[in-house]
Every structure is written in C-alpha cells, then in structure tokens.
Amino acid sequence: MSLWVDKYRPRSLDDLHYHAGLSARLRSLAASGDFPHMLFYGPSGAGKKTRITCTLRQLFGPGAEKLKIDQRVFMTPTKRKLDVNIVQSNFHIEITPSDVGIYDRVVIQEILKEIAQTQQVDLNARQRFKVVIINEADSLSRDAQAALRRTMEKYMSNMRIILCANSTSKLIAPIKSRCLLMRVAAPNTAEMQTCLQYVAKREKFDLPPEAAEEIIQDANGNLRKALLVLEALKMQSPDLTGPLAIAKPDWETYCNKVADMIVQEQTPSRVMEVRAKFYELLSHCIPPTVILKTVAERVVERVDESLKADVMHWAAIYEVRMRVGSKKIFHLEAWVVKIMSLYKQFVFGFSMDDFEA
Amino acid sequence: MFLKPQTTKAAPKHTVDPANQPWVEKYRPKTIDDVSAQEHIVAVLQKTLTSSNLPHMLFYGPPGTGKTSTILALSRQLFGPDNFRNRVLELNASDERGIAIVRDKIKNFARQTPRAQTVASDGKVYPCPPYKIIILDEADSMTQDAQSALRRIMETHARITRFCLVCNYVTRIIEPLASRCSKFRFKPLDTSSTSLRLQHISSTEQIPVSLPVIDTLISVSGGDLRRAITYLQSASRLSSSTSPPTEITSQDIHEIAGVIPNPVINSFAKVLGVDIIDDSGMDVDDGGRAKGFDAVRGKVKELMREGYSASQLLSQLHDLIVPHPTLSARQKSQCAMVIAEADKALCDGADEELWVLEVALKVHKFLA
Ligand SMILES: Nc1ncnc2c1ncn2[C@@H]1O[C@H](COP(=O)(O)OP(=O)(O)O)[C@@H](O)[C@H]1O
Ligand SMILES: [Mg+2]
C-alpha cells in the first residue's frame, strides 16, 4: 500500500490542482512539436517533479510511466569503476547528480552522448527526441554545467533536457539562457486546502477545514509535507477534531532543545554540551544548514527584538563558511559561541566593543 | 535498450525539420559577413580568406556574441561543405578533454592529409588552404595542465594545423598559450544590431513583434544575442500555442527570462523602507515600512515560497535602490555593500533564504 502522497499524485497535466496557467502552457508546448529544453525551479514540495512527470506523459503517453532501473557502470578518467542506478523508460532517462558525487560530469556526458547518438527506435513513439531529466540540477558541479552547454545546442534533434532545481542562482548563465524557465511557486493556503480536501474525499473521510488549516500552516508551502502529516494525523486520531498534535520530527525537537540550551546558559561547559548534540544530529545525516537554520529560528523566537537581526546575520555568515570550509562542526560551534557572547552582552547591558581590539 | 551506444558514431546532425529547429541554430551566421556588430574582427578575418594564411587564434568575449558562429562560418568559407568534416575538428567542454585524449584526437586528426577538392558539390570554389583547423570551444574550462600540454601539441603540429581557442575569460587561458595566438575580442552586441537581428528573425518567421517587446528583449538579454533569440522563440512558442494565438507582450518576455515582476520587487522594497514612486510621480501607498524583525522575515519567507531566485531578487533590488531619487548616497553605498556581500556568499553556495534575509534586515536598518 502506498502513501497518500504517491497514491494521489496527479498523473496527467489535467489532474494538477493548481497553477492552471502553467499547466496550460505545458500542454500547448507538448502539443506544438517544438518542445524546448526546460528548467523547472521552485521550493521543495511545490510540485516540480510531479509536473515534469505529467509533462512527459503528455508528450509520450502512458509508456513514459513504465519505469525500469538499470545498473550501469561508468569509468572515471582515473579508471575507477562507478556503479550507478539509472531510472528510465523507453522515452526518457533520469539522472541525480548527488548519486555520482564528484563524477557528475563523466556520467552526464556519457549518458547525453549516448542518447544524442541514438535515434528513437520505437516507430510508434510520438516524439523523435528523448528526454533527459536532471534532478537537483543546482548541485551540478561547474564542470558538469560547462559540459552541458554546447551539448544542449548540438544535439537538439534527438534530445531535450529538463532540469529540476530549487533555485536558478547556482546555474551558470549559459545554461539558463538555453532553457525555457518554468517557475513553480509553492501552492498558497487555498490551493493546499483544495489538495488536502481532494485526498480526504478520495479516502472517504471528512476533513474539518480548520484542521486542514493547521496542517497547512505547519507545512509552510510544502505540499508533500502537508500530505504526509495529514496521513499521520489520520492514523492517530481518525476523527480529526479537537486540538491537533502535529508531531515534529525528532531532529527538529532536538534542534529546538539546542536553541533552548543556548538561551538558558552561556558558559564553556554549555558549549561542550551543545557540541555533543550537534555531533548527534550530524551523525543522523541532518544537513548542517538545516541544523543551523532550525536552531537559529528558534533562538530568534526566544530573544529580545534588538538581538534578532544579529542572530540571523551570524547564521548567514557561518553558514557560508560551512560551505567553503571543510569541518562543519567548527562553524556551527563558532556560531553558538558568537550568539552566547552577544546574548551575554545584552543581558549585562554593556558593550564588548572595548574588549575587541 | 536505447542506452547502448551505437558503434558507428553517426550523430545525424541536420535532419531536424527546419520548422522545429532552434532559432539560434537556424539563424547562426552562415558567412562571416553575416556576423553583426563585430566589424573589426570580420574585416581582419576577411583578409585571411584571400591570403590563405591563418594564425592561431584566440576568440574571447561574453556569451552569445558570435564567437562560435564566427569560427564555424570562417571554416565553412575556407573549406566548403565537402571538406569541412575532415578539415575541421571541433572540441568543446562536453567532450572528454583529458589531455591524453585531446592529444590522441588531435594526432589522429592531423595525420591524414586528405586531398583538397576545391570545387565543391555545391558548384562553388573554396580556397581550401593546406592546413586543418582545430577549434577548442569553451577553452577556459580546460585545466591548467591540459593547457600547458596543449602548447607542445600546437608546436608539434604547427605545420599543418591552426588552432582556434574560444573562451569567455581570456585570463583563464595560460599566458604561454595566449601569446601564441592572435587575439580577437568580441564585444557585447549593441542595441541597434541586436534590434535589427531580432527584427530580421521575426519578419522571416512571420511573427508580429512590437518595438517595446524588442526593447524588453534587449534589456533582459544584456548584449547576449543567444539569450535574446531563445527568449523570442520561447515567447513565440507560447503565444502561438494558445488558441486563438495571442500577441507577445513584454510581460511574457519577463516571465520567460525569470525576471521578477515590478510590483513584487516594489512591495519588497517598500517593506524595507524604500519609498516607491510610481509612474505618475505619486508615492504609492499600500502598506509601508515593516515595523520589526518578524514583518521583514515574513516578507522574505513569502518571496522564497514564490520560488524567485535570490540572485535575481537581489539584482533587481539593487537596480531599484541605486538610482533612487530620495535615498542618500550613504544609504545607497551601505545597501550596495551588503548586496555585494550576499552575491559573493551565493556564489560560494550559501543558503538563499539566509542571505536574502540578511540583505533585507540590513537594508531595513540602513533606511531606518
Ligand atoms: N555577432 C552576431 N551576429 C549574428 N548572430 C549572432 C551574433 N552573435 C551571436 N549570434 C546569434 O547567437 C547564437 C549564439 O552565438 P555563438 O556564436 O554560439 O555565441 P558564443 O559567442 O557564445 O560562441 C548564434 O546562433 C547566432 O544566432
Ligand atoms: Mg560558444
């Protein structure tokens, strides 16, 4: 039995609930025989991937949904073998750069060349090109992006590329200028309400609008999250009336605890305790940026208005250091120390400027 | 099954139905005279067509200014359609360019000296000078090592080959390599050349495009003709695929180019305390400067949910603040500094929301 998010995922452009204008555009582009390379971008859970899948179906028919997973071996320039699982149908293929780490350029290059050099053999195929979907395109290395440039021009006859990303900021300009940009905004409150109600109706239960409202507030534009929470809540209390207890994921509770510890006490020994908690979170594969942002958001709720901007300022500074540097924990910790000292200055009402040479 | 590489390397290149061909390819200059706005370069290259002497060359300049087109057109004019394949080798960043491979490819390519056949199948006569051309497109993405190795290769094969390196940043080409080449700098296209080119395309394609739309295309593409042409084609796809077909608007172009609508930027700026003067000279008054941290953060979260890209957002905010009629020079400089810092952070891969918030809070403070 599949989760509701998957069970009720729209499969054709007509089934999509919101951004009707966008769906109409995609429909007419798919019909025009003149389909461009595309870049879908927008926040997580806004429905980019669903929209891409629907577009594929519009282009190729139901055959695009018959997926198979292939084990492929690639050879790196240093002659290391690289095993990669590749999802594909007869009409398209999907690549996720993070699956292949620093070798994304090699893998993408090989796959694109192969596709570019093979004709569609299925005579019944509706399009003469195949589609290459690149997920998480914002994590493509510069190298891999550079490799895409000319390929996108050269092999236009056999291949179209669909990039899926959270933002366009990390893509180099030459790539952006070769794509038709499709911004997929997060659904607004009313649109999310519709989606949740639709699922409730299909599952044959009554969803009080206030309950849905609460789930939507918590989901912050992420429809996937909202649907997961809805399903979990429905399991817990089938009638969904009364105050809802939307369970926070463990790591979030844990991050909040860290924030509380920072605000309660500012001492070297407290720093050590916080550090242990950070290690714990990191060892559970919570991305360091998520840790920093979550803790910072909570700290901000608990400190005086005059400190809030500084807390976020230092979060921004140490987050980028984390990206450039190599040891995440150093920078997480540095941020904690910075915030503790700011807080202390504030509480004791004097400025440390005199002490900082 | 379609993943099995074919053994014959037959990428059918020009079998696309011309109606579905991307316009950047369709309207790629066929001869060097077709290349607009680079008169100086064209004049110099024109001479090489008659003298049959060609130096090694280095083309550099921003994207979409005609570098690749120029060298392709020149090669075609030198060798004609029949000899093109065995006289011209094009390697770009998407090809494997480990130096061993480059060396091999070049060696193989340079070895065979095909007999030149000056009268081509199209009945024209081509100069067919006695050398081959090796185009290294996007050369700035080659490693330093590969570039140094290239020096030797260039020397070894100097008798029968000419190299043309093409790149965006001339500083990324190592000096010993650059100094072996005649350098050609491609300028961003000026407004009138871009406009003419776009009008030529729209009239050939028979799509009505108004002058304001052309102006919008020019302003969003910033001298990059490839971008301007791609946007124009996307817009025409979209407008012709609705029924009944609608006319292309500037709004469409903005949307396609990922430009954030002015009202969105204005309302963001307003929250940060920037006075927005609308076209009628009136101070627009819908909501004002945010009262505190939460209001600023709320606005930032709202923008991020809309999916706008941080770099685009900051660049448009910058363009609004810098020429602003009432902000003081000091305030403008402060804002410009924090935006610059954010730009650097974003290039280093920083979290977008954190940095948009950082800029928002700082600007909000400077304008207090
Ligand atoms: N100077 C120019 N004159 C005419 N067309 C141009 C010019 N510059 C760019 N173009 C158009 O833009 C497209 C991309 O140009 P290209 O030569 O590939 O740019 P790059 O300088 O990035 O190599 C071409 O197909 C052509 O249609
Ligand atoms: Mg080029």
Tab-separated table of N, CA, C and O in Angstrom, chain B residues 30-126:
chain	number	residue	atom	x	y	z
B	30	LYS	N	25.861	32.346	-41.557
B	30	LYS	CA	26.409	31.333	-42.467
B	30	LYS	C	27.789	31.754	-42.977
B	30	LYS	O	28.626	30.927	-43.277
B	31	THR	N	27.972	33.066	-43.115
B	31	THR	CA	29.276	33.560	-43.557
B	31	THR	C	29.723	34.615	-42.546
B	31	THR	O	28.907	35.123	-41.775
B	32	ILE	N	31.007	34.944	-42.568
B	32	ILE	CA	31.459	35.910	-41.573
B	32	ILE	C	30.859	37.292	-41.805
B	32	ILE	O	30.754	38.087	-40.893
B	33	ASP	N	30.415	37.547	-43.032
B	33	ASP	CA	29.761	38.838	-43.271
B	33	ASP	C	28.419	38.942	-42.565
B	33	ASP	O	27.932	40.031	-42.280
B	34	ASP	N	27.821	37.786	-42.294
B	34	ASP	CA	26.544	37.786	-41.576
B	34	ASP	C	26.696	38.147	-40.109
B	34	ASP	O	25.721	38.419	-39.429
B	35	VAL	N	27.909	38.048	-39.600
B	35	VAL	CA	28.106	38.289	-38.179
B	35	VAL	C	27.920	39.774	-37.904
B	35	VAL	O	28.605	40.598	-38.502
B	36	SER	N	26.974	40.104	-37.030
B	36	SER	CA	26.742	41.531	-36.811
B	36	SER	C	27.609	42.083	-35.693
B	36	SER	O	28.048	41.355	-34.811
B	37	ALA	N	27.823	43.356	-35.773
B	37	ALA	CA	28.419	44.149	-34.697
B	37	ALA	C	29.883	43.860	-34.374
B	37	ALA	O	30.429	44.403	-33.433
B	38	GLN	N	30.536	42.967	-35.120
B	38	GLN	CA	31.954	42.718	-34.835
B	38	GLN	C	32.772	43.101	-36.068
B	38	GLN	O	33.609	42.332	-36.541
B	39	GLU	N	32.534	44.305	-36.572
B	39	GLU	CA	33.090	44.716	-37.866
B	39	GLU	C	34.595	44.535	-37.949
B	39	GLU	O	35.139	44.053	-38.936
B	40	HIS	N	35.279	44.939	-36.879
B	40	HIS	CA	36.726	44.900	-36.892
B	40	HIS	C	37.230	43.474	-37.117
B	40	HIS	O	38.079	43.220	-37.971
B	41	ILE	N	36.674	42.563	-36.354
B	41	ILE	CA	37.087	41.166	-36.454
B	41	ILE	C	36.798	40.628	-37.842
B	41	ILE	O	37.645	39.981	-38.476
B	42	VAL	N	35.611	40.938	-38.327
B	42	VAL	CA	35.225	40.448	-39.644
B	42	VAL	C	36.189	40.964	-40.709
B	42	VAL	O	36.633	40.208	-41.582
B	43	ALA	N	36.569	42.248	-40.595
B	43	ALA	CA	37.477	42.828	-41.589
B	43	ALA	C	38.807	42.083	-41.599
B	43	ALA	O	39.346	41.758	-42.664
B	44	VAL	N	39.334	41.799	-40.423
B	44	VAL	CA	40.612	41.094	-40.354
B	44	VAL	C	40.496	39.687	-40.931
B	44	VAL	O	41.337	39.252	-41.717
B	45	LEU	N	39.433	39.007	-40.551
B	45	LEU	CA	39.279	37.623	-40.998
B	45	LEU	C	39.023	37.538	-42.501
B	45	LEU	O	39.418	36.586	-43.163
B	46	GLN	N	38.378	38.554	-43.011
B	46	GLN	CA	38.090	38.600	-44.441
B	46	GLN	C	39.379	38.470	-45.251
B	46	GLN	O	39.420	37.797	-46.264
B	47	LYS	N	40.431	39.096	-44.726
B	47	LYS	CA	41.712	39.041	-45.434
B	47	LYS	C	42.251	37.622	-45.471
B	47	LYS	O	42.829	37.206	-46.466
B	48	THR	N	42.050	36.887	-44.391
B	48	THR	CA	42.597	35.531	-44.355
B	48	THR	C	41.938	34.655	-45.409
B	48	THR	O	42.503	33.659	-45.826
B	49	LEU	N	40.743	35.042	-45.828
B	49	LEU	CA	40.052	34.245	-46.838
B	49	LEU	C	40.779	34.299	-48.179
B	49	LEU	O	40.758	33.344	-48.941
B	50	THR	N	41.406	35.442	-48.438
B	50	THR	CA	42.084	35.562	-49.724
B	50	THR	C	43.558	35.203	-49.628
B	50	THR	O	44.139	34.657	-50.553
B	51	SER	N	44.175	35.506	-48.488
B	51	SER	CA	45.611	35.283	-48.383
B	51	SER	C	45.948	33.827	-48.068
B	51	SER	O	47.089	33.422	-48.160
B	52	SER	N	44.956	33.061	-47.703
B	52	SER	CA	45.121	31.669	-47.288
B	52	SER	C	46.210	31.489	-46.231
B	52	SER	O	46.851	30.479	-46.146
B	53	ASN	N	46.403	32.513	-45.452
B	53	ASN	CA	47.303	32.364	-44.321
B	53	ASN	C	46.538	32.670	-43.045
B	53	ASN	O	45.857	33.686	-42.957
B	54	LEU	N	46.644	31.804	-42.084
B	54	LEU	CA	45.845	31.977	-40.878
B	54	LEU	C	46.734	31.777	-39.659
B	54	LEU	O	47.462	30.798	-39.581
B	55	PRO	N	46.697	32.710	-38.695
B	55	PRO	CA	47.464	32.490	-37.470
B	55	PRO	C	46.662	31.586	-36.530
B	55	PRO	O	45.493	31.312	-36.788
B	56	HIS	N	47.291	31.147	-35.444
B	56	HIS	CA	46.483	30.564	-34.371
B	56	HIS	C	45.658	31.700	-33.806
B	56	HIS	O	46.104	32.844	-33.766
B	57	MET	N	44.446	31.400	-33.340
B	57	MET	CA	43.580	32.486	-32.899
B	57	MET	C	43.008	32.229	-31.520
B	57	MET	O	42.828	31.084	-31.106
B	58	LEU	N	42.744	33.312	-30.838
B	58	LEU	CA	42.059	33.212	-29.552
B	58	LEU	C	40.875	34.166	-29.600
B	58	LEU	O	41.045	35.380	-29.729
B	59	PHE	N	39.673	33.617	-29.554
B	59	PHE	CA	38.461	34.437	-29.521
B	59	PHE	C	37.982	34.528	-28.089
B	59	PHE	O	37.811	33.507	-27.433
B	60	TYR	N	37.773	35.732	-27.608
B	60	TYR	CA	37.217	35.811	-26.259
B	60	TYR	C	36.158	36.903	-26.179
B	60	TYR	O	36.141	37.827	-26.983
B	61	GLY	N	35.286	36.776	-25.204
B	61	GLY	CA	34.214	37.740	-25.048
B	61	GLY	C	33.023	37.063	-24.395
B	61	GLY	O	32.991	35.842	-24.261
B	62	PRO	N	32.031	37.862	-23.983
B	62	PRO	CA	30.881	37.312	-23.272
B	62	PRO	C	30.075	36.340	-24.138
B	62	PRO	O	30.238	36.329	-25.362
B	63	PRO	N	29.208	35.521	-23.488
B	63	PRO	CA	28.417	34.548	-24.226
B	63	PRO	C	27.506	35.218	-25.259
B	63	PRO	O	27.086	36.359	-25.077
B	64	GLY	N	27.230	34.503	-26.317
B	64	GLY	CA	26.243	34.959	-27.294
B	64	GLY	C	26.643	36.172	-28.083
B	64	GLY	O	25.813	36.975	-28.475
B	65	THR	N	27.952	36.337	-28.337
B	65	THR	CA	28.380	37.486	-29.119
B	65	THR	C	28.908	37.058	-30.483
B	65	THR	O	29.410	37.883	-31.231
B	66	GLY	N	28.848	35.764	-30.763
B	66	GLY	CA	29.191	35.304	-32.104
B	66	GLY	C	30.533	34.616	-32.243
B	66	GLY	O	31.007	34.417	-33.358
B	67	LYS	N	31.157	34.215	-31.143
B	67	LYS	CA	32.481	33.601	-31.241
B	67	LYS	C	32.422	32.267	-31.975
B	67	LYS	O	33.118	32.071	-32.972
B	68	THR	N	31.593	31.377	-31.460
B	68	THR	CA	31.487	30.069	-32.099
B	68	THR	C	31.002	30.223	-33.536
B	68	THR	O	31.545	29.602	-34.455
B	69	SER	N	30.011	31.067	-33.721
B	69	SER	CA	29.468	31.259	-35.071
B	69	SER	C	30.540	31.739	-36.028
B	69	SER	O	30.610	31.289	-37.174
B	70	THR	N	31.378	32.668	-35.579
B	70	THR	CA	32.378	33.232	-36.467
B	70	THR	C	33.376	32.171	-36.919
B	70	THR	O	33.657	32.055	-38.109
B	71	ILE	N	33.876	31.388	-35.992
B	71	ILE	CA	34.883	30.410	-36.406
B	71	ILE	C	34.263	29.321	-37.266
B	71	ILE	O	34.872	28.850	-38.228
B	72	LEU	N	33.023	28.951	-36.964
B	72	LEU	CA	32.366	27.947	-37.803
B	72	LEU	C	32.142	28.490	-39.213
B	72	LEU	O	32.398	27.809	-40.204
B	73	ALA	N	31.697	29.747	-39.282
B	73	ALA	CA	31.441	30.346	-40.595
B	73	ALA	C	32.742	30.487	-41.381
B	73	ALA	O	32.808	30.161	-42.570
B	74	LEU	N	33.780	30.935	-40.705
B	74	LEU	CA	35.069	31.096	-41.373
B	74	LEU	C	35.553	29.752	-41.927
B	74	LEU	O	35.977	29.643	-43.077
B	75	SER	N	35.469	28.718	-41.097
B	75	SER	CA	35.927	27.398	-41.534
B	75	SER	C	35.129	26.941	-42.743
B	75	SER	O	35.677	26.378	-43.690
B	76	ARG	N	33.833	27.176	-42.681
B	76	ARG	CA	32.991	26.730	-43.781
B	76	ARG	C	33.362	27.483	-45.064
B	76	ARG	O	33.417	26.894	-46.130
B	77	GLN	N	33.656	28.760	-44.918
B	77	GLN	CA	34.022	29.525	-46.110
B	77	GLN	C	35.381	29.126	-46.661
B	77	GLN	O	35.643	29.258	-47.832
B	78	LEU	N	36.247	28.661	-45.760
B	78	LEU	CA	37.565	28.246	-46.214
B	78	LEU	C	37.519	26.905	-46.928
B	78	LEU	O	38.197	26.692	-47.919
B	79	PHE	N	36.707	25.992	-46.380
B	79	PHE	CA	36.790	24.621	-46.874
B	79	PHE	C	35.566	24.139	-47.645
B	79	PHE	O	35.636	23.112	-48.317
B	80	GLY	N	34.465	24.818	-47.507
B	80	GLY	CA	33.264	24.356	-48.192
B	80	GLY	C	32.652	23.158	-47.508
B	80	GLY	O	33.264	22.564	-46.613
B	81	PRO	N	31.462	22.766	-47.909
B	81	PRO	CA	30.719	21.726	-47.194
B	81	PRO	C	31.377	20.350	-47.274
B	81	PRO	O	31.323	19.577	-46.325
B	82	ASP	N	32.028	20.025	-48.377
B	82	ASP	CA	32.544	18.664	-48.543
B	82	ASP	C	33.777	18.391	-47.696
B	82	ASP	O	33.950	17.319	-47.147
B	83	ASN	N	34.636	19.389	-47.599
B	83	ASN	CA	35.881	19.176	-46.871
B	83	ASN	C	35.773	19.503	-45.385
B	83	ASN	O	36.689	19.253	-44.633
B	84	PHE	N	34.652	20.082	-45.022
B	84	PHE	CA	34.524	20.569	-43.659
B	84	PHE	C	34.852	19.481	-42.639
B	84	PHE	O	35.642	19.684	-41.735
B	85	ARG	N	34.290	18.302	-42.867
B	85	ARG	CA	34.430	17.252	-41.860
B	85	ARG	C	35.859	16.773	-41.645
B	85	ARG	O	36.261	16.477	-40.531
B	86	ASN	N	36.633	16.663	-42.724
B	86	ASN	CA	37.993	16.177	-42.480
B	86	ASN	C	39.023	17.295	-42.312
B	86	ASN	O	40.185	17.037	-42.075
B	87	ARG	N	38.558	18.536	-42.379
B	87	ARG	CA	39.498	19.632	-42.165
B	87	ARG	C	39.275	20.393	-40.867
B	87	ARG	O	40.115	21.173	-40.445
B	88	VAL	N	38.119	20.201	-40.291
B	88	VAL	CA	37.817	20.978	-39.089
B	88	VAL	C	37.445	20.046	-37.943
B	88	VAL	O	36.591	19.176	-38.090
B	89	LEU	N	38.119	20.218	-36.824
B	89	LEU	CA	37.811	19.408	-35.643
B	89	LEU	C	37.315	20.343	-34.558
B	89	LEU	O	37.993	21.294	-34.186
B	90	GLU	N	36.121	20.073	-34.068
B	90	GLU	CA	35.572	20.928	-33.021
B	90	GLU	C	35.524	20.154	-31.717
B	90	GLU	O	34.882	19.118	-31.621
B	91	LEU	N	36.234	20.645	-30.720
B	91	LEU	CA	36.202	20.012	-29.400
B	91	LEU	C	35.660	21.027	-28.429
B	91	LEU	O	36.079	22.180	-28.432
B	92	ASN	N	34.711	20.628	-27.589
B	92	ASN	CA	34.218	21.590	-26.600
B	92	ASN	C	34.146	20.950	-25.236
B	92	ASN	O	34.473	19.782	-25.066
B	93	ALA	N	33.711	21.736	-24.266
B	93	ALA	CA	33.780	21.288	-22.878
B	93	ALA	C	32.997	20.007	-22.637
B	93	ALA	O	33.206	19.331	-21.643
B	94	SER	N	32.074	19.679	-23.534
B	94	SER	CA	31.317	18.462	-23.279
B	94	SER	C	32.057	17.232	-23.784
B	94	SER	O	31.667	16.117	-23.512
B	95	ASP	N	33.142	17.446	-24.524
B	95	ASP	CA	33.934	16.298	-24.930
B	95	ASP	C	34.945	16.004	-23.841
B	95	ASP	O	35.335	16.877	-23.091
B	96	GLU	N	35.342	14.764	-23.787
B	96	GLU	CA	36.347	14.398	-22.808
B	96	GLU	C	37.637	15.105	-23.207
B	96	GLU	O	38.154	14.914	-24.291
B	97	ARG	N	38.148	15.961	-22.314
B	97	ARG	CA	39.337	16.703	-22.715
B	97	ARG	C	40.517	16.472	-21.789
B	97	ARG	O	41.327	17.355	-21.594
B	98	GLY	N	40.537	15.295	-21.197
B	98	GLY	CA	41.760	14.928	-20.500
B	98	GLY	C	42.835	15.056	-21.564
B	98	GLY	O	42.573	14.821	-22.746
B	99	ILE	N	44.014	15.440	-21.160
B	99	ILE	CA	44.986	15.823	-22.167
B	99	ILE	C	45.387	14.662	-23.059
B	99	ILE	O	45.632	14.823	-24.243
B	100	ALA	N	45.407	13.446	-22.477
B	100	ALA	CA	45.783	12.284	-23.285
B	100	ALA	C	44.811	12.145	-24.443
B	100	ALA	O	45.212	11.898	-25.587
B	101	ILE	N	43.548	12.352	-24.144
B	101	ILE	CA	42.537	12.183	-25.173
B	101	ILE	C	42.637	13.269	-26.230
B	101	ILE	O	42.575	13.009	-27.428
B	102	VAL	N	42.856	14.497	-25.759
B	102	VAL	CA	42.998	15.592	-26.711
B	102	VAL	C	44.173	15.314	-27.637
B	102	VAL	O	44.084	15.447	-28.851
B	103	ARG	N	45.272	14.886	-27.039
B	103	ARG	CA	46.470	14.634	-27.835
B	103	ARG	C	46.195	13.575	-28.895
B	103	ARG	O	46.516	13.748	-30.061
B	104	ASP	N	45.527	12.499	-28.458
B	104	ASP	CA	45.195	11.418	-29.380
B	104	ASP	C	44.320	11.890	-30.524
B	104	ASP	O	44.596	11.621	-31.686
B	105	LYS	N	43.266	12.587	-30.129
B	105	LYS	CA	42.316	13.038	-31.143
B	105	LYS	C	43.014	13.932	-32.152
B	105	LYS	O	42.813	13.802	-33.350
B	106	ILE	N	43.814	14.847	-31.619
B	106	ILE	CA	44.465	15.794	-32.498
B	106	ILE	C	45.469	15.083	-33.400
B	106	ILE	O	45.550	15.331	-34.590
B	107	LYS	N	46.214	14.137	-32.806
B	107	LYS	CA	47.195	13.386	-33.586
B	107	LYS	C	46.522	12.672	-34.743
B	107	LYS	O	46.929	12.782	-35.891
B	108	ASN	N	45.455	11.948	-34.398
B	108	ASN	CA	44.735	11.210	-35.430
B	108	ASN	C	44.214	12.124	-36.513
B	108	ASN	O	44.316	11.843	-37.691
B	109	PHE	N	43.680	13.228	-36.035
B	109	PHE	CA	43.070	14.161	-36.963
B	109	PHE	C	44.114	14.784	-37.877
B	109	PHE	O	43.907	14.950	-39.069
B	110	ALA	N	45.261	15.105	-37.271
B	110	ALA	CA	46.278	15.811	-38.042
B	110	ALA	C	47.018	14.881	-38.996
B	110	ALA	O	47.640	15.319	-39.946
B	111	ARG	N	46.935	13.570	-38.722
B	111	ARG	CA	47.731	12.642	-39.509
B	111	ARG	C	47.269	12.556	-40.964
B	111	ARG	O	48.052	12.701	-41.882
B	112	GLN	N	45.991	12.347	-41.129
B	112	GLN	CA	45.521	12.171	-42.505
B	112	GLN	C	45.499	13.523	-43.205
B	112	GLN	O	44.931	14.474	-42.703
B	113	THR	N	46.124	13.591	-44.343
B	113	THR	CA	46.042	14.825	-45.119
B	113	THR	C	45.223	14.546	-46.368
B	113	THR	O	45.742	14.029	-47.355
B	114	PRO	N	43.963	14.822	-46.294
B	114	PRO	CA	43.122	14.494	-47.445
B	114	PRO	C	43.431	15.439	-48.593
B	114	PRO	O	43.839	16.574	-48.383
B	115	ARG	N	43.227	14.948	-49.798
B	115	ARG	CA	43.422	15.812	-50.931
B	115	ARG	C	42.300	16.836	-50.970
B	115	ARG	O	41.135	16.498	-50.769
B	116	ALA	N	42.683	18.047	-51.172
B	116	ALA	CA	41.660	19.073	-51.206
B	116	ALA	C	40.993	19.079	-52.558
B	116	ALA	O	41.628	18.882	-53.587
B	117	GLN	N	39.731	19.293	-52.496
B	117	GLN	CA	38.970	19.282	-53.735
B	117	GLN	C	38.294	20.634	-53.754
B	117	GLN	O	37.349	20.881	-53.012
B	118	THR	N	38.849	21.550	-54.533
B	118	THR	CA	38.433	22.933	-54.350
B	118	THR	C	37.049	23.244	-54.901
B	118	THR	O	36.372	24.102	-54.397
B	119	VAL	N	36.668	22.521	-55.961
B	119	VAL	CA	35.307	22.762	-56.442
B	119	VAL	C	34.375	21.814	-55.701
B	119	VAL	O	34.490	20.604	-55.807
B	120	ALA	N	33.495	22.374	-54.923
B	120	ALA	CA	32.663	21.544	-54.075
B	120	ALA	C	31.398	21.128	-54.802
B	120	ALA	O	31.101	21.607	-55.898
B	121	SER	N	30.673	20.222	-54.150
B	121	SER	CA	29.470	19.697	-54.771
B	121	SER	C	28.412	20.782	-54.990
B	121	SER	O	27.500	20.622	-55.775
B	122	ASP	N	28.551	21.880	-54.246
B	122	ASP	CA	27.579	22.948	-54.475
B	122	ASP	C	28.016	23.874	-55.617
B	122	ASP	O	27.453	24.941	-55.819
B	123	GLY	N	29.056	23.463	-56.334
B	123	GLY	CA	29.460	24.216	-57.510
B	123	GLY	C	30.345	25.412	-57.234
B	123	GLY	O	30.841	26.050	-58.149
B	124	LYS	N	30.562	25.706	-55.941
B	124	LYS	CA	31.364	26.881	-55.634
B	124	LYS	C	32.834	26.491	-55.488
B	124	LYS	O	33.163	25.329	-55.282
B	125	VAL	N	33.681	27.488	-55.544
B	125	VAL	CA	35.103	27.234	-55.378
B	125	VAL	C	35.518	27.726	-53.988
B	125	VAL	O	35.144	28.817	-53.577
B	126	TYR	N	36.259	26.880	-53.274
B	126	TYR	CA	36.714	27.285	-51.948
B	126	TYR	C	38.221	27.344	-51.910
B	126	TYR	O	38.891	26.587	-52.627
